[in-house]
PDB file of C-alpha atoms in Angstrom:
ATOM      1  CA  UNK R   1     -26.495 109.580 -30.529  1.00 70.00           C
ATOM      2  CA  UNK R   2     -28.652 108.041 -27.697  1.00 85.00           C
ATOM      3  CA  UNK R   3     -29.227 110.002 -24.712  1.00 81.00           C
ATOM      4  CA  UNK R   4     -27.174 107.133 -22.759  1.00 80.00           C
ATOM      5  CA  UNK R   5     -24.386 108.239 -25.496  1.00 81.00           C
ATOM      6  CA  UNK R   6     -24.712 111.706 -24.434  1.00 85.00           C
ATOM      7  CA  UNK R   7     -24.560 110.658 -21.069  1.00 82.00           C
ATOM      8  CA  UNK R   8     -21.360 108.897 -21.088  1.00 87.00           C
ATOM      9  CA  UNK R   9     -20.187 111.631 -23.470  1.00 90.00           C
ATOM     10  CA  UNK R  10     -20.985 114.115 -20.556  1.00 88.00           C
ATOM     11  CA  UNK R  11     -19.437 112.048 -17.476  1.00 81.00           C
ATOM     12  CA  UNK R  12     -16.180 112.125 -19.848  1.00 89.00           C
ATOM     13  CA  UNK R  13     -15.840 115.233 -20.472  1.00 89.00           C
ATOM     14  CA  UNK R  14     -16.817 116.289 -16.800  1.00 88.00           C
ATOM     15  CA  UNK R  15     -13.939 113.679 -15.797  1.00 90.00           C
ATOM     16  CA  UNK R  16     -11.774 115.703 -17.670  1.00 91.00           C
ATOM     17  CA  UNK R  17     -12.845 118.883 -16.642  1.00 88.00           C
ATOM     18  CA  UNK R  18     -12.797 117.610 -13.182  1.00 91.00           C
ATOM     19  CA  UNK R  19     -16.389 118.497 -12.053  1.00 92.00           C
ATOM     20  CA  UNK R  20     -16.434 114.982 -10.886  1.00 93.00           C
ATOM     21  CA  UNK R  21     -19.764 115.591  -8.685  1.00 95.00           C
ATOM     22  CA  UNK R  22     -21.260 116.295 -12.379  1.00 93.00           C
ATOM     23  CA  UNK R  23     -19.484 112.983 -13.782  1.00 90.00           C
ATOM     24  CA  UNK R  24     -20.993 110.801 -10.744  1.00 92.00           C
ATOM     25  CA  UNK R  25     -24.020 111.580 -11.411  1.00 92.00           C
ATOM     26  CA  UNK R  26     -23.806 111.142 -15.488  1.00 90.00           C
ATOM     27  CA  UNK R  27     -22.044 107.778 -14.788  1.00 92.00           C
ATOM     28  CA  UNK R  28     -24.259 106.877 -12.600  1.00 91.00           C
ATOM     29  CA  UNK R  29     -27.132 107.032 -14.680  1.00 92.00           C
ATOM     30  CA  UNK R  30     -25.152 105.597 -17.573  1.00 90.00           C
ATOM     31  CA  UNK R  31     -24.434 102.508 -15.613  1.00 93.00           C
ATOM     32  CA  UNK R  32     -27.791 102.158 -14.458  1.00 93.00           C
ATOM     33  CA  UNK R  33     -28.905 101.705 -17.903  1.00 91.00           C
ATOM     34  CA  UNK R  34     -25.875  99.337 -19.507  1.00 90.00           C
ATOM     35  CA  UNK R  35     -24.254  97.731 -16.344  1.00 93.00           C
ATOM     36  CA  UNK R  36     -21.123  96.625 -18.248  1.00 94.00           C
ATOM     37  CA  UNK R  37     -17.722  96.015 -16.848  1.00 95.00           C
ATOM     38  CA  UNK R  38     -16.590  99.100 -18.849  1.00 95.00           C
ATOM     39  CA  UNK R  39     -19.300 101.523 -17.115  1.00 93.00           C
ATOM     40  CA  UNK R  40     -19.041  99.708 -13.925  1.00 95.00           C
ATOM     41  CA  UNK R  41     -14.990 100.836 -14.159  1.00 95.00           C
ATOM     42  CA  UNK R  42     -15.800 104.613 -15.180  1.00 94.00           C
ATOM     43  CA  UNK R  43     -18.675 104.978 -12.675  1.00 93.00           C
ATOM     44  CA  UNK R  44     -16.212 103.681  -9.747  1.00 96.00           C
ATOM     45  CA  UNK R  45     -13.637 106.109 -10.950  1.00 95.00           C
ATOM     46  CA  UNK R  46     -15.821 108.741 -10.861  1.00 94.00           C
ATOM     47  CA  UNK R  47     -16.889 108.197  -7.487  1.00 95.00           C
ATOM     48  CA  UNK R  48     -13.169 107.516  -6.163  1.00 95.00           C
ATOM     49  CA  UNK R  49     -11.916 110.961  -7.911  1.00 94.00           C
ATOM     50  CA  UNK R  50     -15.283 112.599  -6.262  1.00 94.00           C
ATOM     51  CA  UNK R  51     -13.779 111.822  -2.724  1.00 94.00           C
ATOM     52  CA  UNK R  52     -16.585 108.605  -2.099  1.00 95.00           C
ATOM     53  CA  UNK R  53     -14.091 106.201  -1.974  1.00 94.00           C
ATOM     54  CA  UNK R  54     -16.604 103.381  -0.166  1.00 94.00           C
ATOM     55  CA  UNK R  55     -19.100 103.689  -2.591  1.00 95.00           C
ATOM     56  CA  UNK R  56     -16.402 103.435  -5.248  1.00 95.00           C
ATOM     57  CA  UNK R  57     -15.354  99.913  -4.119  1.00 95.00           C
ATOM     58  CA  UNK R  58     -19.055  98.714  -3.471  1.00 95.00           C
ATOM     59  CA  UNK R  59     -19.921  99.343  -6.779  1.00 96.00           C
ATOM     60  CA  UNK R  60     -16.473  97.760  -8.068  1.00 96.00           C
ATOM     61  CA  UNK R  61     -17.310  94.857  -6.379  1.00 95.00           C
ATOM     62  CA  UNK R  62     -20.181  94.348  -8.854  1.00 95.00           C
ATOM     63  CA  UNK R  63     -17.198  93.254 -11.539  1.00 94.00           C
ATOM     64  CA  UNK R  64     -14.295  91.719  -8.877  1.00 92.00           C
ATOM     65  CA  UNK R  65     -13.740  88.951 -11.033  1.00 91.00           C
ATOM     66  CA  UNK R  66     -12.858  91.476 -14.128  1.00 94.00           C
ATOM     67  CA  UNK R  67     -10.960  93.607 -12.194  1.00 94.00           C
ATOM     68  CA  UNK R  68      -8.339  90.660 -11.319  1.00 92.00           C
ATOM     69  CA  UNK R  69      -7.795  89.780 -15.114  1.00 88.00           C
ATOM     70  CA  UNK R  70      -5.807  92.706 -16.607  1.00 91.00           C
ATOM     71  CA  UNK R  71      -3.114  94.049 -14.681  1.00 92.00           C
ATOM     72  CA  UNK R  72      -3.897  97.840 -15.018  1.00 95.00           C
ATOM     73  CA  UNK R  73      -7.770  96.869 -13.878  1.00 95.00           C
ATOM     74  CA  UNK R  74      -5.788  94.908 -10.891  1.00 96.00           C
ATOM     75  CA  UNK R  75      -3.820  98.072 -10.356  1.00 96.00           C
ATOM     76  CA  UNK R  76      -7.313  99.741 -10.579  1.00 96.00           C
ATOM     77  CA  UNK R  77      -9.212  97.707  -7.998  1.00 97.00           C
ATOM     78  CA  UNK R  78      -6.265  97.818  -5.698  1.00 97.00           C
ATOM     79  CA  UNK R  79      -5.924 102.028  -5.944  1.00 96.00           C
ATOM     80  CA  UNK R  80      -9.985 101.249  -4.795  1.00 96.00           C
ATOM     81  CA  UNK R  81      -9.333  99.418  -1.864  1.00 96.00           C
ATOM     82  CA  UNK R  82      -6.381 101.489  -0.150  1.00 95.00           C
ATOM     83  CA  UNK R  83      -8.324 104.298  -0.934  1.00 94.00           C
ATOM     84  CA  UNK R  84     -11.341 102.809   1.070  1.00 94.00           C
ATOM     85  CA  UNK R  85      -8.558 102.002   3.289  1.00 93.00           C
ATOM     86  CA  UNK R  86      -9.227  97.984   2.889  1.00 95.00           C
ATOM     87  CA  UNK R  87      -6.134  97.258   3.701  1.00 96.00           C
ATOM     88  CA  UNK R  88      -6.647  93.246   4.133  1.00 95.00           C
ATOM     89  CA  UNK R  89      -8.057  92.964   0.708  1.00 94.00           C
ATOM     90  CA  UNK R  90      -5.018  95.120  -0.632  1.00 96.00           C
ATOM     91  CA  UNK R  91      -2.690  92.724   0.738  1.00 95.00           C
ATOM     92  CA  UNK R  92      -4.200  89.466  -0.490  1.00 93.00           C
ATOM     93  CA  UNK R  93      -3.802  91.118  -4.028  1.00 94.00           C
ATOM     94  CA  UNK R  94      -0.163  92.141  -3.028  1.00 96.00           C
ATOM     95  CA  UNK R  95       1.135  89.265  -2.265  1.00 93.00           C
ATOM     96  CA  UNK R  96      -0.876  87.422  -5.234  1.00 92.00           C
ATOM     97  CA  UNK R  97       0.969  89.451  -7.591  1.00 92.00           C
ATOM     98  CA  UNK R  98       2.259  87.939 -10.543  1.00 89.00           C
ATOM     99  CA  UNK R  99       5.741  90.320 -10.763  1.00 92.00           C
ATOM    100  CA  UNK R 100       7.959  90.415  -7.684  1.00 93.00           C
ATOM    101  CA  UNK R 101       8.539  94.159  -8.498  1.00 94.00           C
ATOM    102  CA  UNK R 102       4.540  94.857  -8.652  1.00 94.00           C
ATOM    103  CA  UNK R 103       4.607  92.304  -4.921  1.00 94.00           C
ATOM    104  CA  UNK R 104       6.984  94.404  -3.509  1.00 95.00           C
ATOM    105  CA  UNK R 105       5.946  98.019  -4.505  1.00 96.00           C
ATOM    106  CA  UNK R 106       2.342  97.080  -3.704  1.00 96.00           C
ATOM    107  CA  UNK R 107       3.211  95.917  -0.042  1.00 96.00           C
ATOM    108  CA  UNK R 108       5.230  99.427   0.429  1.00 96.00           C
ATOM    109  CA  UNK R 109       2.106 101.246  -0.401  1.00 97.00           C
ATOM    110  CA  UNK R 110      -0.271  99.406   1.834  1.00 97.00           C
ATOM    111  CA  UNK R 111       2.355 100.186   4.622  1.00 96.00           C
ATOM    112  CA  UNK R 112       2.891 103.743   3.762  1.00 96.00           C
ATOM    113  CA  UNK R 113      -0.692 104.335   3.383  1.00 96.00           C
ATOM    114  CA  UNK R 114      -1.171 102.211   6.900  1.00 97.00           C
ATOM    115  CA  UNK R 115       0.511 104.386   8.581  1.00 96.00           C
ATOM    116  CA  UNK R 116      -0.914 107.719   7.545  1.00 96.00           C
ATOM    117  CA  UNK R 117      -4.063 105.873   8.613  1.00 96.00           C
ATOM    118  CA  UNK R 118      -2.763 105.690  11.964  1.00 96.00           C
ATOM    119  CA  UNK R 119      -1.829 108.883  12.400  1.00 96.00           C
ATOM    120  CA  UNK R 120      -5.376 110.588  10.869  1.00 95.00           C
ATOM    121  CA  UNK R 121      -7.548 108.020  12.716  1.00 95.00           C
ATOM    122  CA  UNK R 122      -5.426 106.124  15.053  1.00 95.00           C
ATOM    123  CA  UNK R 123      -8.363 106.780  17.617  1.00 97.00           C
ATOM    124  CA  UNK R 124     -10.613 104.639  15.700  1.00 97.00           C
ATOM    125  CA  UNK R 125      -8.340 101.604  14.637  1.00 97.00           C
ATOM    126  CA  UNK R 126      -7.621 101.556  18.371  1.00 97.00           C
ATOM    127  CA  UNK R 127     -10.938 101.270  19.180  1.00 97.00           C
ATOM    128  CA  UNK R 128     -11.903  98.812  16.075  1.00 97.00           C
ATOM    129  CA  UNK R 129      -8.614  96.542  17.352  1.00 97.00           C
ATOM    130  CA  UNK R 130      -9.960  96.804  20.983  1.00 97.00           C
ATOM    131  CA  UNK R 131     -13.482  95.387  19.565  1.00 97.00           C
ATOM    132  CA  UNK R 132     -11.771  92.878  17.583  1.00 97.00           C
ATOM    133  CA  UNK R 133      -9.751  91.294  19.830  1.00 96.00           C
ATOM    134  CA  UNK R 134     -12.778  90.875  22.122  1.00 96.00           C
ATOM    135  CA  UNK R 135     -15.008  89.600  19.656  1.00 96.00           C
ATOM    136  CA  UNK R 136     -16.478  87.079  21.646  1.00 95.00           C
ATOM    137  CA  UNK R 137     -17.610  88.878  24.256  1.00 94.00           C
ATOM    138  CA  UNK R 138     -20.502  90.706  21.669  1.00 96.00           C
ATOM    139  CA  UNK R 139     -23.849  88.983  20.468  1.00 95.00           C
ATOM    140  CA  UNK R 140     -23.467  87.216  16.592  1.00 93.00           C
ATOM    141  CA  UNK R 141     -25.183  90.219  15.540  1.00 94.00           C
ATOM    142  CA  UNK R 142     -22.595  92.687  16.738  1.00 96.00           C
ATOM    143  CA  UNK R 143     -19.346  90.019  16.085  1.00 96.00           C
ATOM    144  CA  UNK R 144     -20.693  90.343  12.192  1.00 95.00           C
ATOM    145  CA  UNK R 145     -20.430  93.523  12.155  1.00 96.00           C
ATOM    146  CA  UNK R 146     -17.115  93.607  14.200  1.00 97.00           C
ATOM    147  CA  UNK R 147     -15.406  91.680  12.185  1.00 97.00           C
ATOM    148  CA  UNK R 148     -16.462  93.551   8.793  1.00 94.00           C
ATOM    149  CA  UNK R 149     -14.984  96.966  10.498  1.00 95.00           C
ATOM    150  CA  UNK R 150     -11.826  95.104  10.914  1.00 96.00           C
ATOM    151  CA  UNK R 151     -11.298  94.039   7.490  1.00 94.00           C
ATOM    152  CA  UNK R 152     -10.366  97.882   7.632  1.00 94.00           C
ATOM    153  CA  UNK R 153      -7.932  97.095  10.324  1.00 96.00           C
ATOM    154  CA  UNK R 154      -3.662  97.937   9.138  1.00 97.00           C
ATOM    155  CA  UNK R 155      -2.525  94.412   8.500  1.00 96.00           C
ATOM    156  CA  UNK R 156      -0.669  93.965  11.757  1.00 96.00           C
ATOM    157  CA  UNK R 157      -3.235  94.907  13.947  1.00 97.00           C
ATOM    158  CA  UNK R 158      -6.152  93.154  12.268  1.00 97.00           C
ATOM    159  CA  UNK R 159      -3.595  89.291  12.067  1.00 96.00           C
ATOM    160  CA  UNK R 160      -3.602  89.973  16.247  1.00 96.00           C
ATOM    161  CA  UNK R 161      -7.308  90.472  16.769  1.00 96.00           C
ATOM    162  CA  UNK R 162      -7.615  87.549  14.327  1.00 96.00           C
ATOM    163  CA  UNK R 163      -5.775  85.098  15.798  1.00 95.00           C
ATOM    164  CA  UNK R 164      -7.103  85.905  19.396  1.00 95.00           C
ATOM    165  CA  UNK R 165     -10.702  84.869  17.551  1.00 96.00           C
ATOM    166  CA  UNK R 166      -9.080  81.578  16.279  1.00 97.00           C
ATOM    167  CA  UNK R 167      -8.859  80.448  19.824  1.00 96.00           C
ATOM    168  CA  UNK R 168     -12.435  81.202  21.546  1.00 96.00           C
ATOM    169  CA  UNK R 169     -14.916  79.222  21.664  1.00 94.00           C
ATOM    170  CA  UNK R 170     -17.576  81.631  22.018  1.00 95.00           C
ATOM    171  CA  UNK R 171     -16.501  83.286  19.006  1.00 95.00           C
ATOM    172  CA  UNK R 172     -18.803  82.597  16.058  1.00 93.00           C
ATOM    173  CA  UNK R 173     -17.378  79.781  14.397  1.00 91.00           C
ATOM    174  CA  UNK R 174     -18.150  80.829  10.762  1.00 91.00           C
ATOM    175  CA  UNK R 175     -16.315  84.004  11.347  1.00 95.00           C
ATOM    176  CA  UNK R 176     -13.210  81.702  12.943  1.00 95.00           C
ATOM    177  CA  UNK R 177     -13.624  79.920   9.695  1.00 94.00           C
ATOM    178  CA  UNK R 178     -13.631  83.052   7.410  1.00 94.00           C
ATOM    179  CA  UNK R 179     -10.483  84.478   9.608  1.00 96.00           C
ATOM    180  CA  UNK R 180      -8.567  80.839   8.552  1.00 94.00           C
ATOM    181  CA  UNK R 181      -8.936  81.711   5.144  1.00 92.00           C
ATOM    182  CA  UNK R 182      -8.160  85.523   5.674  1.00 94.00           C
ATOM    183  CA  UNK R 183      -4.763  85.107   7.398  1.00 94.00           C
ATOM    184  CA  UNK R 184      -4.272  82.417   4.980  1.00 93.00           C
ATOM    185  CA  UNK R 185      -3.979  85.175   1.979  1.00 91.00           C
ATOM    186  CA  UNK R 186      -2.453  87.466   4.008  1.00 92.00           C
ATOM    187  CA  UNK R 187       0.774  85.041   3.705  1.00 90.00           C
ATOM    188  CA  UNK R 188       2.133  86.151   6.959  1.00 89.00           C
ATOM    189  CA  UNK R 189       4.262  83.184   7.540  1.00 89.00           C
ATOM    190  CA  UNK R 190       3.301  83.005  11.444  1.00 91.00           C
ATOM    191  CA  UNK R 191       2.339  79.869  13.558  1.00 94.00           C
ATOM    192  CA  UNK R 192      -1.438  80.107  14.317  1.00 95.00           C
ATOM    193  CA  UNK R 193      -3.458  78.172  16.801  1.00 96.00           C
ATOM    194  CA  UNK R 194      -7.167  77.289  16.495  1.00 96.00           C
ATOM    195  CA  UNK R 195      -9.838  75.809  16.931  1.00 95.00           C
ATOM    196  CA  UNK R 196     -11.083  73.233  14.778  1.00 95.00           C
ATOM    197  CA  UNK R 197     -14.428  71.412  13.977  1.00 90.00           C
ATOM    198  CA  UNK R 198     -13.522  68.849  16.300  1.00 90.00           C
ATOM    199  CA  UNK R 199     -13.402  71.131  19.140  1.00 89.00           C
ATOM    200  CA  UNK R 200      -9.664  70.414  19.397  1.00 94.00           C
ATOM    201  CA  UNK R 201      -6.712  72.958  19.198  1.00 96.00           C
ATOM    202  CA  UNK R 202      -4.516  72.603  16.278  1.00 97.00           C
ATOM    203  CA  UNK R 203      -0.920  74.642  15.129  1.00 96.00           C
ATOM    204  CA  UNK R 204      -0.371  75.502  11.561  1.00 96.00           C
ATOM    205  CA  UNK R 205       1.375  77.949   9.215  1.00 95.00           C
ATOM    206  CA  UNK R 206      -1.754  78.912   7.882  1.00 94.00           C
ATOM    207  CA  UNK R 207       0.020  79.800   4.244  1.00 91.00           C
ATOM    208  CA  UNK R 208       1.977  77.016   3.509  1.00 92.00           C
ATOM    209  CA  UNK R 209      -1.584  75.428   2.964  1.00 93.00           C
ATOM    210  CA  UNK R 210      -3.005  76.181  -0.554  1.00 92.00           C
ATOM    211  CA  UNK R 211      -6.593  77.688  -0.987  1.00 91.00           C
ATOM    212  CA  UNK R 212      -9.370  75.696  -0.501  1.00 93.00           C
ATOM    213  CA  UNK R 213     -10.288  76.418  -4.111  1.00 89.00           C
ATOM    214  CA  UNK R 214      -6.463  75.543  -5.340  1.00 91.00           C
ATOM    215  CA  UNK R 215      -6.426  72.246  -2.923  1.00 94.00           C
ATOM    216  CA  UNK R 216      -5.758  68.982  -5.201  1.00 95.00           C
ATOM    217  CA  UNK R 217      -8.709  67.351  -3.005  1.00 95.00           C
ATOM    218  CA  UNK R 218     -11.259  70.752  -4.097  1.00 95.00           C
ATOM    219  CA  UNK R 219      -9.860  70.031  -7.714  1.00 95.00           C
ATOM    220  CA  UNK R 220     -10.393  66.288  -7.263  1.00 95.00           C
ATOM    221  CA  UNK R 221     -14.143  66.330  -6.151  1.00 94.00           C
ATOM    222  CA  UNK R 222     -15.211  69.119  -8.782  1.00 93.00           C
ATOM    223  CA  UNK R 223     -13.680  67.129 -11.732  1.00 93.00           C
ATOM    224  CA  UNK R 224     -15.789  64.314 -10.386  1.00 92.00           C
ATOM    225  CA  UNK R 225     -18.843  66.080  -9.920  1.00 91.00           C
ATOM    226  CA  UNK R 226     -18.854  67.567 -13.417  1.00 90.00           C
ATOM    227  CA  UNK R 227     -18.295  64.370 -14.703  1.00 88.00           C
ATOM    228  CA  UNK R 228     -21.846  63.002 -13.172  1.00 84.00           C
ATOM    229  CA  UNK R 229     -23.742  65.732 -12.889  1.00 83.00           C
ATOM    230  CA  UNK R 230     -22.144  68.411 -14.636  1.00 76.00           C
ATOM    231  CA  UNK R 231     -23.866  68.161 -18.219  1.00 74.00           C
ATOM    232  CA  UNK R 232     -27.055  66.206 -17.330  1.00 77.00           C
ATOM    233  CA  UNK R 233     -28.180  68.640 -14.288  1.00 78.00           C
ATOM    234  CA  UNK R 234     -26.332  72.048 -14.708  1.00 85.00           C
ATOM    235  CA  UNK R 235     -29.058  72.993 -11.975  1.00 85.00           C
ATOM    236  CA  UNK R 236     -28.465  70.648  -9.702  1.00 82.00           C
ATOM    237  CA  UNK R 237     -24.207  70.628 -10.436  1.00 86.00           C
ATOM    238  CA  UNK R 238     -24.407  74.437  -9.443  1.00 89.00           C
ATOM    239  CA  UNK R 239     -25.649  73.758  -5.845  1.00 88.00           C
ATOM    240  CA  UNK R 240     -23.499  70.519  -5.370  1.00 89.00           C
ATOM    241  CA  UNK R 241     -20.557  72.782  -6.682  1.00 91.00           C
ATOM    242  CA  UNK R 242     -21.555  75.768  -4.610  1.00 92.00           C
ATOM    243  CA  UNK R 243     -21.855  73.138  -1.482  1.00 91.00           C
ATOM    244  CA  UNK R 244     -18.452  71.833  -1.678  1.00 93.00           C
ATOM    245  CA  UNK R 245     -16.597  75.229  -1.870  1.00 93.00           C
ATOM    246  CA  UNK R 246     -18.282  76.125   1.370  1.00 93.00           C
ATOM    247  CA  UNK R 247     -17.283  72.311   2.648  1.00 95.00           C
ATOM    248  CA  UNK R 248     -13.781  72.450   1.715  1.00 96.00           C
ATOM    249  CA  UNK R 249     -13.958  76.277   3.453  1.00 94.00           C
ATOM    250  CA  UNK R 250     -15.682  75.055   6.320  1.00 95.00           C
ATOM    251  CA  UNK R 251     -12.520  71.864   6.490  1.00 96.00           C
ATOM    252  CA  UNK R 252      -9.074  73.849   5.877  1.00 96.00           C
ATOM    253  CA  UNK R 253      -6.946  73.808   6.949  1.00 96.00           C
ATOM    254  CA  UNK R 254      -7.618  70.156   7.131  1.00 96.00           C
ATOM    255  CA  UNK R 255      -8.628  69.468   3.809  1.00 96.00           C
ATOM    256  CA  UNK R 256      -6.502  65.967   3.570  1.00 94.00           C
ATOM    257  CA  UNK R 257      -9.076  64.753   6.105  1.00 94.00           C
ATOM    258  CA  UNK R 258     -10.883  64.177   2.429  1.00 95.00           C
ATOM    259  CA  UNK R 259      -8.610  60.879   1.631  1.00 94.00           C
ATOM    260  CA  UNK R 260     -11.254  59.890  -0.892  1.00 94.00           C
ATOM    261  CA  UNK R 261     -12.691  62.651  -2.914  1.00 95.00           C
ATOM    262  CA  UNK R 262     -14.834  60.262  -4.830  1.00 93.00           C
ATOM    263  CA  UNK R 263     -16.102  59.064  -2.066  1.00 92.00           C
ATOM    264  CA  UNK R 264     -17.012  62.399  -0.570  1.00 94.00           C
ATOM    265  CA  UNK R 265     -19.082  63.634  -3.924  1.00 91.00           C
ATOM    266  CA  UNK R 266     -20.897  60.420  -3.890  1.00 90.00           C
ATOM    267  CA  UNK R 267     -22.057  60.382  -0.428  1.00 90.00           C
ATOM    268  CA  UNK R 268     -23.341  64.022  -1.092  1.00 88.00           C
ATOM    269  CA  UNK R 269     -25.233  62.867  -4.461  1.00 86.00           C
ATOM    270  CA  UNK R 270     -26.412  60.221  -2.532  1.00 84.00           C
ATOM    271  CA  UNK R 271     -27.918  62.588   0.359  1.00 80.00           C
ATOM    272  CA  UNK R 272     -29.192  64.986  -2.289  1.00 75.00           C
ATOM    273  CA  UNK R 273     -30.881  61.994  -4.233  1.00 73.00           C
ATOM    274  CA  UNK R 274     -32.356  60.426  -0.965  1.00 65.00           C
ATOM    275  CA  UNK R 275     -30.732  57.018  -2.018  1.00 58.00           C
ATOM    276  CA  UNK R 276     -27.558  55.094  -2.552  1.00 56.00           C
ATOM    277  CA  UNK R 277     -26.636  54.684  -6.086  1.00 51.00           C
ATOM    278  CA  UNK R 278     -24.965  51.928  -8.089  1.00 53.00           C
ATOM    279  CA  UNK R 279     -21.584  51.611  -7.599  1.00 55.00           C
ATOM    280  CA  UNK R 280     -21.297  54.147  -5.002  1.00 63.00           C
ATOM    281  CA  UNK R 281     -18.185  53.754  -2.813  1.00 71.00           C
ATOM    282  CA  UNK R 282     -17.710  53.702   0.871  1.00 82.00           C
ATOM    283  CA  UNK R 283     -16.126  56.259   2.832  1.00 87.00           C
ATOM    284  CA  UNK R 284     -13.675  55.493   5.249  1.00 90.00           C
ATOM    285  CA  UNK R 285     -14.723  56.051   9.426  1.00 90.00           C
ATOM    286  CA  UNK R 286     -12.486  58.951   9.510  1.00 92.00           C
ATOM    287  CA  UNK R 287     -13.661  60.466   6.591  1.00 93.00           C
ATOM    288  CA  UNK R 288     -17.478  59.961   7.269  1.00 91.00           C
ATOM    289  CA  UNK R 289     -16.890  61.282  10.508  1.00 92.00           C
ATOM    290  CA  UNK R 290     -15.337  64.522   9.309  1.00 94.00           C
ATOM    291  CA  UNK R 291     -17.798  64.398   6.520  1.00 94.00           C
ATOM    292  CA  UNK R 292     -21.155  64.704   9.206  1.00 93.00           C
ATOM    293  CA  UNK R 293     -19.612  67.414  11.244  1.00 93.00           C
ATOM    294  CA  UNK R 294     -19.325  69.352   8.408  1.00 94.00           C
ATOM    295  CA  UNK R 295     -22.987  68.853   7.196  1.00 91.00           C
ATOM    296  CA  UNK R 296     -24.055  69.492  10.905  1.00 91.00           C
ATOM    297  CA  UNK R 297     -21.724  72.562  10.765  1.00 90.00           C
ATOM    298  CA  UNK R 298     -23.366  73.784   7.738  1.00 89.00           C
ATOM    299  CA  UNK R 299     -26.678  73.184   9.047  1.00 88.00           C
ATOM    300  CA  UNK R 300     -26.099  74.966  12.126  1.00 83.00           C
ATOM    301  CA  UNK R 301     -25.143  78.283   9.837  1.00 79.00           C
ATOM    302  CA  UNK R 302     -28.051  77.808   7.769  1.00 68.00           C
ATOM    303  CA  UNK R 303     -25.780  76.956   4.753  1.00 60.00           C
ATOM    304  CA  UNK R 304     -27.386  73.336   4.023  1.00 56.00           C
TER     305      UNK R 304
END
């Protein structure tokens, strides 16, 4: 047996002992060594069962996209983030549950657990909510750093700091676009207003729009994308793909400003290559227009 064997062998059996400082530490080490999915799930559960329940979902993030395959590893990663007291993430996996029953009794437990956070630290929510709803008022610095301690906000009061930031301008405007797609998850059914890239104010249900990643015109432009540059540049497909998730982010919920998807991918290859190309397509005024705020948005954030 390989002293990483006896390792793992000795976090086990101190998980089932319940020394679970001593099976931290051997998981720790274990994972250090072999960071699979597997370790990465028995190192997290150590550290949740040894009372660090933010470390436990930090290093759970490390797998997130495992976690949501298997519904007892989704039942895993949600236990994670109530315990961490994430409630916002807890929701958006609530409410994308594929059973009703699992929806339903999920949603009762964020509220339940909600509102024995309230009552052990209602002093600081109040104070986090307070911050929240006056964003704008901080330097970006602070607002980043606002806005993560809100993502630890009960549901209720972090959708009413939110949509106070969807409305000021002198919020930052990638966190007003990161709150869109926040509330959007949260499937709150509740008119919104805010402010859009046009500097115009807009009313939506934010949830009766699909994900930007789910949109037909997201699914559209990728499909095209892969087609011309998907096997011949798998470099160069990874940025352009990377680029238009944070584009289609960057547009809900006004995605059907894209009318021609085509279009769209080919005026990006086009700026990437430093030239048109043959048979290249035109995009509309509207869409062109809607197309350079978005690269002058990006640019702005640093993100092109």
């Amino acid at each position: 047996m390989t002293e990483i064997e006896q390792l793992r062998e000795k976090g086990l059996q101190a998980l089932e002992d319940g020394d679970f400082q001593l099976a931290a530490d051997a998981l720790c080490k274990v994972y250090q060594s072999d960071r699979t999915f597997e370790n990465n799930q028995l190192f997290a559960g150590a550290l949740s069962k040894n009372g660090q329940a933010d470390s436990a979902l930090t290093i759970a993030k490390e797998y997130v996209g495992e976690y949501m395959g298997q519904k007892k590893d989704y039942e895993f990663y949600f236990d994670l983030c109530l315990d961490a007291s994430y409630f916002i993430m807890a929701r958006r996996m609530a409410v994308e549950s594929i059973e009703d029953a699992d929806k339903e009794r999920r949603i009762q437990t964020i509220e339940e657990a909600e509102d024995v956070a309230r009552a052990e630290r209602g002093d600081w929510i109040a104070d986090t909510a307070w911050r929240f709803r006056h964003i704008a008022a901080y330097d970006a610095l602070t607002q980043q750093q606002v806005y993560q301690d809100a993502l630890s906000l009960p549901v209720d009061e972090f959708s009413e700091g939110a949509c106070q930031a969807l409305i000021d301008p002198d919020c930052l405007a990638l966190i007003r676009v990161s709150l869109m797609t926040d509330i959007q998850c949260l499937f709150l059914h509740r008119v919104v207003d805010y402010l859009y890239l046009d500097g115009k104010r807009y009313q939506t249900v934010l949830c009766d729009h699909p994900k930007p990643v789910r949109d037909p015109v997201y699914s559209a432009a990728r499909d095209y994308l892969n087609q011309m540059v998907g096997q011949e540049d798998p470099v160069a497909y990874q940025m352009l793909l990377d680029q238009l998730h944070l584009e289609m982010n960057v547009l809900f919920p006004q995605i059907d400003r894209v009318t021609d998807p085509v279009a769209w991918v080919q005026a990006d290859l086009a700026l990437l290559n430093g030239q048109r190309f043959e048979g290249e397509l035109p995009e509309s005024d509207e869409q062109a227009a809607i197309h350079q705020r978005v690269h002058q948005f990006l640019a702005e954030q640093g993100a092109a």
